[in-house]
Every structure is written in structure tokens, then in C-alpha cells.
Amino acid sequence: MAVKVAINGYGTIGKRIADAVASQNDMEVIGVTKTRPTYEAKMAVLRGFPFYAASKEFMERFEAKGIEVQGSLDDLLQEADVVIDGTPKNSGYKEVYEKAGVKAIWQGGEKHELTGLSFNALANYDDAFGADCLRVVSCNTTGLIRTLYPLHKEFGVEFVMAVMIRRGADPWDTKRGPINAIEPVLKVPSHHGPDVQTVMPYLNIQTTAVKVPTTIMHLHSMMVKLKQDVSTEDVLSLWEDSPRILLVEGEEGIKSTAQIMEMSRDMGRTRTDLYEIAVWRDGTHVVGDTLYYYQAIHQESDVVPENVDAIRAMTEIEKENMKSIKKTDLALGIEC
Ligand code: NAD
């Protein structure tokens, strides 16, 4: 029987997870919620998702706009096996989910302490097996773990130094910036290094971060001291065999995040989403004992397949992480 999934908060992340869950044959979306009758609420109904108000008191405002509402979040949770929390950080639903007795998956805006378990499908799927709640780590942290975990397993990692060059806002978001400035995070480390350690506590990593006026992707400039001598080719062939990493080449015309997004459009990806972490093949170099590389992160979508895997682990419908990853990726059109 398919796992019944509720999505509370049908926004940037929630709507993508809804589509991803709907594409799998072992789980189904039994309802999505919103607080306000925006165009996204109408789109959810058009896409065929049963629509619920995030609270009973909001039901009237949807009905007033002609949006058919099946009930409130409380009604939806009664039917669900798992709820995906896609609400803005600190929305405070922990007690609501616990009271309803439903397993809950939070997103990276929340603190690790909320669940005590932070998740990445490649690095700690087993820890999530049968868990009642967890947090899928943020887009940047997911990107760091995707490339660093294989390096740790295969070669051993002495030390990582990474600079996060972060998009100022998502493409639709006109409220945030910077608009014409570059804004460094003055605290060192930025929160990203410690966040990676919630999943890989054994990793020696320092991160700094800078926000820039772009909306389409983040970019990471990485320096990794490995525990053994390797060649650039060794590293590239390791990543070729690792899930959800896409090697791209400047020589083939992919010189920036703009061309990565154009490639994603040409690949026919929904909403221009790129679930994989794009790593420049010709930007990867081993110099002495240090590996240097650049990777680009599509912040709106890289965490989406991780949420699908988290559902499988928590509900115990798939024991092996690689089997879940393959199944998720096949349905999402990610090359396995
Ligand atoms: P968003 O603002 O795009 O979407 C949030 C959705 O929740 C909206 O549909 C909104 O209507 C709804 N909502 C707001 N308050 C609510 C409430 N009280 N109850 C129910 N629904 C409510 O936000 P987002 O970018 O999708 O972020 C959601 C989570 O995902 C955050 O933890 C964020 O840090 C994380 N995340 C975001 C990104 C990104 O780049 N956008 C990437 C990775 C993780």
C-alpha cells in the first residue's frame, strides 16, 4: 500500500516535493495546505492535489475565492502516514504533528535541535530507518555532503575549507536582496560547516559565506586536503559513480550558473529544476595534496529527492539507501 504523504506549506520547496512524491509508485500525496488563496493554491488544485487550509479559520478565505477546500490541516493529518513541513522556518508545528501521531520531515531552515536527526540519503539513511521525525539539511549543506561524503569514504578527508557564494533570493522573491551589493557573513565559520557536521560529525570542515545579487543558484569554491595522494582523474571517476552529481564542462560552453540553468531547460526539467549538484570537470584540480573544485547548487530543488528517500527510510518501505536513491532518481528523470 502506498505511503500517504501530507504537505503542509505548498511553497517553493513544498510544491516541488508534492510533484516528486506524486511521481513515485510507492507513495501518494493525500493533500497539500496553504494559508492564503494565492495563485499557488489554485495551481495545487489544478494539478489535482486535494487542497486543505493550514488552519480551520482560513477555510473561508479559500472558499471566498472559489478554491475548493477538503478540510483543515488537522483533518489531513488524521489520514497521513508522513507530513512534509514546507512552511517557513520556526512555524512551530512540532506539537501539532506529535499530537496527530504522524511522522514528520522538516526542511533545512530549521535547527538540528528540533528533531535531533539531520538527514542526507547517501550519508546517513540507516539512522533515519523507522525514525518519527527528521530534518532534511539545507540546499547548501546537501550540496556539500553530496561531493564530500564520497571523498571521505574513498580517500579520507583531512580538512575542508569551503566558500559559499550564495544567491540573494529565490527567483520569484522580490522581498529580499542584496540588490546591488556583496554581503559577507562576518561570523566564521558560517553556519554551513557546523550544519554538515550534524550529518558527518567526523568531518573537519570550515566554511565562510558571501551573499551576491543573483537568484538562480549558489556556487561553492572548495578546497579539500585528502588523506592520500590521488589524481584529478581519480576524483572525477569517483564522482561519476556517485549519485546526484552532474559533471559539467566549461569547454563545452558551461562557464557559469546561467548556462547550467539553460542546460537544465534544454534537458526538459520541470520548472528548470536541477536536482543534481553540478561540478565543473575542468574546474577540478589536485595541486600537491589539495583538491580544488567548484560546484553549483540549484537551491530550489536539490533537497527534493532527499525528501522522497527520507519518506522511504522513516516508513521502512526500503531498507537500502542505494535502492531508494535509484528508485527516486528514475522517477524524477535523474540519470542513474
Ligand atoms: P516559501 O515561502 O517559498 O514557502 C512556504 C509555504 O508555506 C508557502 O506556501 C506559505 O503559504 C506556507 N505557509 C506560510 N506560513 C504557514 C503556516 N503557518 N502554516 C502552513 N503553511 C504556511 O518557503 P520555502 O523556500 O519553500 O522554505 C520552506 C523551508 O524549506 C524552509 O525551512 C527553508 O529554509 C527550506 N529550504 C528552502 C530552500 C530555498 O531555496 N527556497 C532550499 C532548501 C530548503
Tab-separated table of C-alpha atoms and ligand atoms in Angstrom:
chain	number	residue	atom	x	y	z
A	1	MET	CA	0.000	0.000	0.000
A	2	ALA	CA	1.287	3.457	-0.907
A	3	VAL	CA	2.577	5.679	1.915
A	4	LYS	CA	0.168	8.582	2.496
A	5	VAL	CA	2.012	11.903	2.425
A	6	ALA	CA	0.666	15.310	3.507
A	7	ILE	CA	2.443	18.524	2.502
A	8	ASN	CA	1.990	21.393	4.964
A	9	GLY	CA	3.173	24.580	3.208
A	10	TYR	CA	2.855	24.418	-0.584
A	11	GLY	CA	5.600	26.931	-1.431
A	12	THR	CA	8.977	26.799	-3.190
A	13	ILE	CA	10.030	23.513	-1.610
A	14	GLY	CA	6.600	22.047	-0.759
A	15	LYS	CA	5.233	22.197	-4.309
A	16	ARG	CA	8.323	20.500	-5.713
A	17	ILE	CA	8.193	17.730	-3.120
A	18	ALA	CA	4.490	17.243	-3.899
A	19	ASP	CA	5.290	16.633	-7.582
A	20	ALA	CA	8.231	14.356	-6.700
A	21	VAL	CA	6.137	12.242	-4.304
A	22	ALA	CA	3.355	12.014	-6.899
A	23	SER	CA	5.880	10.641	-9.412
A	24	GLN	CA	6.782	7.626	-7.192
A	25	ASN	CA	4.722	4.413	-7.226
A	26	ASP	CA	5.093	3.586	-3.524
A	27	MET	CA	3.777	6.861	-2.063
A	28	GLU	CA	0.964	9.338	-2.766
A	29	VAL	CA	0.099	12.941	-1.926
A	30	ILE	CA	-3.142	12.890	0.049
A	31	GLY	CA	-3.290	16.668	0.474
A	32	VAL	CA	-1.455	19.984	0.478
A	33	THR	CA	-2.062	23.119	2.560
A	34	LYS	CA	-1.635	26.855	2.335
A	35	THR	CA	-2.540	29.823	4.494
A	36	ARG	CA	-3.631	32.217	1.748
A	37	PRO	CA	-5.604	31.877	-1.521
A	38	THR	CA	-2.712	32.790	-3.828
A	39	TYR	CA	-2.195	31.591	-7.404
A	40	GLU	CA	-0.117	28.716	-5.952
A	41	ALA	CA	-3.239	27.442	-4.139
A	42	LYS	CA	-5.119	27.496	-7.443
A	43	MET	CA	-2.214	25.699	-9.147
A	44	ALA	CA	-2.250	22.973	-6.479
A	45	VAL	CA	-5.930	22.313	-7.212
A	46	LEU	CA	-5.300	22.407	-10.978
A	47	ARG	CA	-2.524	19.819	-10.540
A	48	GLY	CA	-5.064	17.557	-8.862
A	49	PHE	CA	-3.818	17.699	-5.270
A	50	PRO	CA	-6.543	17.578	-2.593
A	51	PHE	CA	-6.404	21.054	-1.041
A	52	TYR	CA	-6.663	21.850	2.687
A	53	ALA	CA	-6.480	25.094	4.667
A	54	ALA	CA	-3.487	25.252	7.014
A	55	SER	CA	-5.954	26.119	9.793
A	56	LYS	CA	-9.750	25.867	10.220
A	57	GLU	CA	-10.028	29.656	10.487
A	58	PHE	CA	-8.541	30.093	6.979
A	59	MET	CA	-11.114	27.883	5.233
A	60	GLU	CA	-13.486	30.737	4.428
A	61	ARG	CA	-10.876	32.829	2.620
A	62	PHE	CA	-10.234	29.997	0.155
A	63	GLU	CA	-13.946	29.358	-0.379
A	64	ALA	CA	-14.474	33.093	-0.959
A	65	LYS	CA	-12.005	32.848	-3.866
A	66	GLY	CA	-13.682	29.744	-5.278
A	67	ILE	CA	-10.935	27.343	-4.168
A	68	GLU	CA	-12.448	24.061	-3.063
A	69	VAL	CA	-11.170	23.061	0.382
A	70	GLN	CA	-11.340	19.486	1.665
A	71	GLY	CA	-10.884	20.479	5.313
A	72	SER	CA	-8.146	21.792	7.591
A	73	LEU	CA	-4.641	20.586	8.395
A	74	ASP	CA	-5.984	18.684	11.416
A	75	ASP	CA	-8.310	16.692	9.134
A	76	LEU	CA	-5.471	15.997	6.685
A	77	LEU	CA	-3.086	14.787	9.398
A	78	GLN	CA	-5.656	12.227	10.550
A	79	GLU	CA	-5.220	10.415	7.229
A	80	ALA	CA	-1.447	10.839	6.757
A	81	ASP	CA	1.474	8.496	7.473
A	82	VAL	CA	4.043	11.264	6.952
A	83	VAL	CA	3.833	15.054	6.852
A	84	ILE	CA	6.356	17.163	4.950
A	85	ASP	CA	6.727	20.527	6.663
A	86	GLY	CA	7.362	23.027	3.857
A	87	THR	CA	6.446	26.074	5.945
A	88	PRO	CA	8.868	28.960	6.655
A	89	LYS	CA	11.324	28.221	9.470
A	90	ASN	CA	10.032	28.378	13.040
A	91	SER	CA	6.384	27.999	12.024
A	92	GLY	CA	6.023	25.844	15.110
A	93	TYR	CA	4.115	22.726	14.062
A	94	LYS	CA	6.074	20.166	16.116
A	95	GLU	CA	3.380	19.690	18.761
A	96	VAL	CA	0.617	19.579	16.143
A	97	TYR	CA	2.316	16.705	14.305
A	98	GLU	CA	3.152	14.873	17.523
A	99	LYS	CA	-0.433	15.182	18.738
A	100	ALA	CA	-1.682	13.749	15.444
A	101	GLY	CA	0.793	10.848	15.762
A	102	VAL	CA	2.199	11.439	12.276
A	103	LYS	CA	5.848	11.098	11.204
A	104	ALA	CA	7.303	14.492	10.259
A	105	ILE	CA	10.007	15.725	7.881
A	106	TRP	CA	11.297	19.282	8.305
A	107	GLN	CA	13.471	21.362	5.973
A	108	GLY	CA	16.879	22.964	6.325
A	109	GLY	CA	15.696	26.322	7.667
A	110	GLU	CA	15.017	24.610	10.995
A	111	LYS	CA	17.680	23.961	13.597
A	112	HIS	CA	19.114	20.451	14.029
A	113	GLU	CA	17.910	20.502	17.654
A	114	LEU	CA	14.242	20.488	16.548
A	115	THR	CA	14.469	16.822	15.550
A	116	GLY	CA	17.908	15.693	16.757
A	117	LEU	CA	18.312	13.926	13.394
A	118	SER	CA	19.560	15.634	10.228
A	119	PHE	CA	19.376	13.655	7.002
A	120	ASN	CA	21.164	13.004	3.747
A	121	ALA	CA	20.238	9.891	1.759
A	122	LEU	CA	23.818	8.941	0.887
A	123	ALA	CA	25.452	9.649	4.246
A	124	ASN	CA	23.020	8.523	6.974
A	125	TYR	CA	19.946	6.777	5.553
A	126	ASP	CA	20.274	3.998	8.150
A	127	ASP	CA	19.926	6.478	11.044
A	128	ALA	CA	16.553	7.522	9.635
A	129	PHE	CA	15.213	3.979	9.313
A	130	GLY	CA	11.948	3.916	11.295
A	131	ALA	CA	12.520	7.439	12.711
A	132	ASP	CA	9.490	9.539	13.721
A	133	CYS	CA	10.946	12.898	12.720
A	134	LEU	CA	13.972	14.348	10.990
A	135	ARG	CA	15.252	17.416	9.175
A	136	VAL	CA	16.464	17.238	5.563
A	137	VAL	CA	19.501	19.543	5.640
A	138	SER	CA	19.524	22.798	3.639
A	139	CYS	CA	20.319	23.158	-0.061
A	140	ASN	CA	23.917	24.255	0.581
A	141	THR	CA	24.548	21.536	3.165
A	142	THR	CA	23.058	18.906	0.834
A	143	GLY	CA	25.418	20.101	-1.911
A	144	LEU	CA	28.454	19.914	0.357
A	145	ILE	CA	27.608	16.404	1.561
A	146	ARG	CA	26.905	15.069	-1.956
A	147	THR	CA	30.514	15.644	-3.064
A	148	LEU	CA	32.325	15.366	0.283
A	149	TYR	CA	30.830	12.082	1.513
A	150	PRO	CA	32.218	10.035	-1.432
A	151	LEU	CA	35.639	11.680	-0.909
A	152	HIS	CA	35.533	10.785	2.784
A	153	LYS	CA	34.558	7.160	2.078
A	154	GLU	CA	37.027	6.565	-0.750
A	155	PHE	CA	40.132	8.599	0.137
A	156	GLY	CA	39.642	10.007	3.639
A	157	VAL	CA	39.430	13.762	4.255
A	158	GLU	CA	41.925	15.637	6.422
A	159	PHE	CA	40.387	19.100	6.197
A	160	VAL	CA	37.839	21.054	4.141
A	161	MET	CA	37.791	24.796	3.543
A	162	ALA	CA	34.766	25.967	1.562
A	163	VAL	CA	33.484	29.368	0.484
A	164	MET	CA	29.725	29.564	-0.103
A	165	ILE	CA	28.713	32.168	-2.701
A	166	ARG	CA	25.007	32.385	-2.015
A	167	ARG	CA	22.121	33.637	-4.128
A	168	GLY	CA	20.462	36.725	-2.616
A	169	ALA	CA	16.889	35.412	-3.058
A	170	ASP	CA	14.872	32.830	-4.977
A	171	PRO	CA	13.831	33.965	-8.497
A	172	TRP	CA	10.213	34.750	-7.512
A	173	ASP	CA	11.125	36.551	-4.276
A	174	THR	CA	11.041	40.346	-4.608
A	175	LYS	CA	11.267	40.979	-0.858
A	176	ARG	CA	14.902	40.045	-0.321
A	177	GLY	CA	18.331	41.049	-1.605
A	178	PRO	CA	21.094	42.188	-1.815
A	179	ILE	CA	20.150	44.060	-4.988
A	180	ASN	CA	23.438	45.832	-5.707
A	181	ALA	CA	25.907	44.672	-3.090
A	182	ILE	CA	28.019	41.730	-1.976
A	183	GLU	CA	27.349	40.820	1.632
A	184	PRO	CA	29.841	38.694	3.582
A	185	VAL	CA	28.769	36.643	6.594
A	186	LEU	CA	31.082	38.156	9.200
A	187	LYS	CA	30.849	35.224	11.573
A	188	VAL	CA	33.315	32.386	10.969
A	189	PRO	CA	32.521	29.612	10.443
A	190	SER	CA	29.298	30.378	8.596
A	191	HIS	CA	26.518	28.028	9.733
A	192	HIS	CA	27.163	25.655	6.800
A	193	GLY	CA	30.237	23.862	8.213
A	194	PRO	CA	28.586	23.016	11.554
A	195	ASP	CA	25.453	22.028	9.620
A	196	VAL	CA	27.424	19.463	7.572
A	197	GLN	CA	28.690	18.099	10.894
A	198	THR	CA	25.109	17.339	12.016
A	199	VAL	CA	25.246	14.578	9.372
A	200	MET	CA	29.032	13.955	9.172
A	201	PRO	CA	30.243	14.724	12.733
A	202	TYR	CA	33.676	13.272	11.928
A	203	LEU	CA	34.418	15.810	9.145
A	204	ASN	CA	36.916	18.623	9.802
A	205	ILE	CA	35.321	21.499	7.854
A	206	GLN	CA	35.414	25.301	7.923
A	207	THR	CA	33.110	27.461	5.816
A	208	THR	CA	32.733	31.138	5.037
A	209	ALA	CA	29.834	32.661	3.095
A	210	VAL	CA	29.055	35.644	0.893
A	211	LYS	CA	25.637	36.677	-0.465
A	212	VAL	CA	25.553	38.041	-4.031
A	213	PRO	CA	22.850	39.622	-6.247
A	214	THR	CA	21.827	36.538	-8.215
A	215	THR	CA	18.717	34.382	-7.860
A	216	ILE	CA	19.318	31.226	-9.861
A	217	MET	CA	21.943	29.167	-7.997
A	218	HIS	CA	24.548	29.071	-5.234
A	219	LEU	CA	28.205	28.378	-6.045
A	220	HIS	CA	30.793	26.775	-3.754
A	221	SER	CA	34.559	27.209	-4.066
A	222	MET	CA	36.035	24.116	-2.401
A	223	MET	CA	39.476	23.191	-1.056
A	224	VAL	CA	39.894	19.683	0.352
A	225	LYS	CA	43.033	18.146	1.843
A	226	LEU	CA	42.734	14.395	1.335
A	227	LYS	CA	44.323	11.643	3.426
A	228	GLN	CA	46.018	10.006	0.442
A	229	ASP	CA	47.630	11.005	-2.844
A	230	VAL	CA	45.125	10.943	-5.679
A	231	SER	CA	44.936	12.257	-9.213
A	232	THR	CA	42.300	14.606	-10.593
A	233	GLU	CA	41.045	11.683	-12.716
A	234	ASP	CA	40.606	9.507	-9.572
A	235	VAL	CA	38.353	12.169	-8.071
A	236	LEU	CA	36.316	12.704	-11.245
A	237	SER	CA	35.711	8.998	-11.778
A	238	LEU	CA	34.609	8.668	-8.121
A	239	TRP	CA	32.047	11.444	-8.612
A	240	GLU	CA	30.941	9.934	-11.940
A	241	ASP	CA	29.880	6.854	-9.956
A	242	SER	CA	28.293	8.819	-7.087
A	243	PRO	CA	24.582	9.660	-7.131
A	244	ARG	CA	23.147	13.118	-7.857
A	245	ILE	CA	26.380	14.699	-9.070
A	246	LEU	CA	26.486	16.041	-12.616
A	247	LEU	CA	29.886	16.796	-14.146
A	248	VAL	CA	29.786	19.794	-16.496
A	249	GLU	CA	32.498	21.402	-18.616
A	250	GLY	CA	33.492	24.989	-19.264
A	251	GLU	CA	34.996	23.778	-22.535
A	252	GLU	CA	31.515	22.724	-23.652
A	253	GLY	CA	30.190	26.225	-23.034
A	254	ILE	CA	29.059	25.808	-19.432
A	255	LYS	CA	31.054	28.628	-17.907
A	256	SER	CA	28.604	29.904	-15.300
A	257	THR	CA	25.418	29.162	-13.366
A	258	ALA	CA	23.474	30.835	-16.207
A	259	GLN	CA	24.485	28.123	-18.682
A	260	ILE	CA	23.756	25.395	-16.107
A	261	MET	CA	20.183	26.639	-15.838
A	262	GLU	CA	19.938	26.856	-19.640
A	263	MET	CA	21.164	23.236	-19.849
A	264	SER	CA	18.503	22.238	-17.337
A	265	ARG	CA	15.844	23.909	-19.505
A	266	ASP	CA	17.177	22.041	-22.524
A	267	MET	CA	17.021	18.787	-20.544
A	268	GLY	CA	13.291	19.451	-20.202
A	269	ARG	CA	13.395	19.540	-16.429
A	270	THR	CA	10.206	20.722	-14.715
A	271	ARG	CA	10.490	24.347	-13.541
A	272	THR	CA	14.170	24.323	-14.740
A	273	ASP	CA	14.974	22.231	-11.663
A	274	LEU	CA	18.386	20.621	-11.335
A	275	TYR	CA	18.303	18.019	-8.566
A	276	GLU	CA	21.964	17.138	-9.088
A	277	ILE	CA	24.973	19.104	-7.839
A	278	ALA	CA	26.822	20.462	-10.881
A	279	VAL	CA	30.605	20.118	-10.581
A	280	TRP	CA	32.956	21.590	-13.184
A	281	ARG	CA	35.103	18.789	-14.591
A	282	ASP	CA	37.651	21.285	-15.924
A	283	GLY	CA	37.455	23.303	-12.687
A	284	THR	CA	38.592	20.281	-10.649
A	285	HIS	CA	42.311	20.099	-9.895
A	286	VAL	CA	44.562	18.267	-7.480
A	287	VAL	CA	47.534	20.526	-6.665
A	288	GLY	CA	50.072	18.990	-4.299
A	289	ASP	CA	47.993	17.334	-1.594
A	290	THR	CA	44.949	19.549	-2.053
A	291	LEU	CA	41.853	19.101	-4.207
A	292	TYR	CA	40.220	22.255	-5.591
A	293	TYR	CA	36.809	22.327	-7.245
A	294	TYR	CA	33.725	24.459	-7.915
A	295	GLN	CA	30.166	23.240	-7.589
A	296	ALA	CA	26.805	24.872	-8.286
A	297	ILE	CA	23.639	24.224	-6.290
A	298	HIS	CA	20.088	24.684	-7.536
A	299	GLN	CA	18.719	25.832	-4.199
A	300	GLU	CA	15.043	25.288	-5.021
A	301	SER	CA	15.348	21.616	-5.955
A	302	ASP	CA	18.443	19.705	-4.756
A	303	VAL	CA	16.758	18.726	-1.457
A	304	VAL	CA	13.672	17.338	-3.211
A	305	PRO	CA	14.930	13.772	-3.910
A	306	GLU	CA	16.326	13.621	-0.347
A	307	ASN	CA	12.790	14.197	0.999
A	308	VAL	CA	11.497	11.258	-1.050
A	309	ASP	CA	14.252	8.994	0.316
A	310	ALA	CA	13.557	10.220	3.851
A	311	ILE	CA	9.929	9.077	3.474
A	312	ARG	CA	11.110	5.572	2.461
A	313	ALA	CA	13.566	5.335	5.354
A	314	MET	CA	11.160	6.580	8.027
A	315	THR	CA	8.309	4.320	6.897
A	316	GLU	CA	10.709	1.365	6.448
A	317	ILE	CA	9.468	0.554	2.946
A	318	GLU	CA	13.055	0.349	1.623
A	319	LYS	CA	15.971	-0.828	3.739
A	320	GLU	CA	18.867	0.054	1.407
A	321	ASN	CA	19.701	3.662	0.653
A	322	MET	CA	21.080	2.983	-2.829
A	323	LYS	CA	17.881	1.191	-3.847
A	324	SER	CA	15.783	4.119	-2.643
A	325	ILE	CA	18.073	6.648	-4.350
A	326	LYS	CA	17.849	4.743	-7.658
A	327	LYS	CA	14.068	4.448	-7.453
A	328	THR	CA	13.642	8.150	-6.652
A	329	ASP	CA	16.032	9.217	-9.393
A	330	LEU	CA	14.483	7.020	-12.056
A	331	ALA	CA	11.056	8.563	-11.439
A	332	LEU	CA	12.499	12.096	-11.442
A	333	GLY	CA	14.472	11.605	-14.652
A	334	ILE	CA	17.866	11.853	-12.937
A	335	GLU	CA	20.450	9.753	-14.781
A	336	CYS	CA	21.370	6.788	-12.532
B	1	NAD	P1	8.243	29.551	0.833
B	1	NAD	O1	7.992	30.838	1.499
B	1	NAD	O2	8.516	29.514	-0.619
B	1	NAD	O3	7.022	28.565	1.096
B	1	NAD	C1	6.429	28.407	2.358
B	1	NAD	C2	4.992	27.965	2.183
B	1	NAD	O4	4.407	27.777	3.466
B	1	NAD	C3	4.130	28.977	1.458
B	1	NAD	O5	3.295	28.272	0.568
B	1	NAD	C4	3.261	29.604	2.532
B	1	NAD	O6	1.978	29.938	2.041
B	1	NAD	C5	3.155	28.477	3.522
B	1	NAD	N1	2.988	28.927	4.901
B	1	NAD	C6	3.436	30.060	5.481
B	1	NAD	N2	3.127	30.078	6.804
B	1	NAD	C7	2.468	28.920	7.032
B	1	NAD	C8	1.880	28.353	8.180
B	1	NAD	N3	1.914	28.961	9.372
B	1	NAD	N4	1.269	27.157	8.073
B	1	NAD	C9	1.228	26.480	6.882
B	1	NAD	N5	1.782	26.980	5.757
B	1	NAD	C10	2.376	28.176	5.831
B	1	NAD	O7	9.437	28.862	1.650
B	1	NAD	P2	10.475	27.764	1.132
B	1	NAD	O8	11.580	28.450	0.442
B	1	NAD	O9	9.754	26.666	0.440
B	1	NAD	O10	11.058	27.261	2.525
B	1	NAD	C11	10.467	26.224	3.287
B	1	NAD	C12	11.551	25.526	4.066
B	1	NAD	O11	12.475	24.965	3.148
B	1	NAD	C13	12.390	26.453	4.979
B	1	NAD	O12	12.821	25.707	6.100
B	1	NAD	C14	13.590	26.775	4.109
B	1	NAD	O13	14.705	27.170	4.847
B	1	NAD	C15	13.792	25.432	3.428
B	1	NAD	N6	14.571	25.474	2.190
B	1	NAD	C16	14.385	26.466	1.272
B	1	NAD	C17	15.173	26.482	0.128
B	1	NAD	C18	15.033	27.560	-0.906
B	1	NAD	O14	15.996	27.859	-1.583
B	1	NAD	N7	13.886	28.154	-1.069
B	1	NAD	C19	16.104	25.470	-0.093
B	1	NAD	C20	16.227	24.422	0.832
B	1	NAD	C21	15.451	24.447	1.975
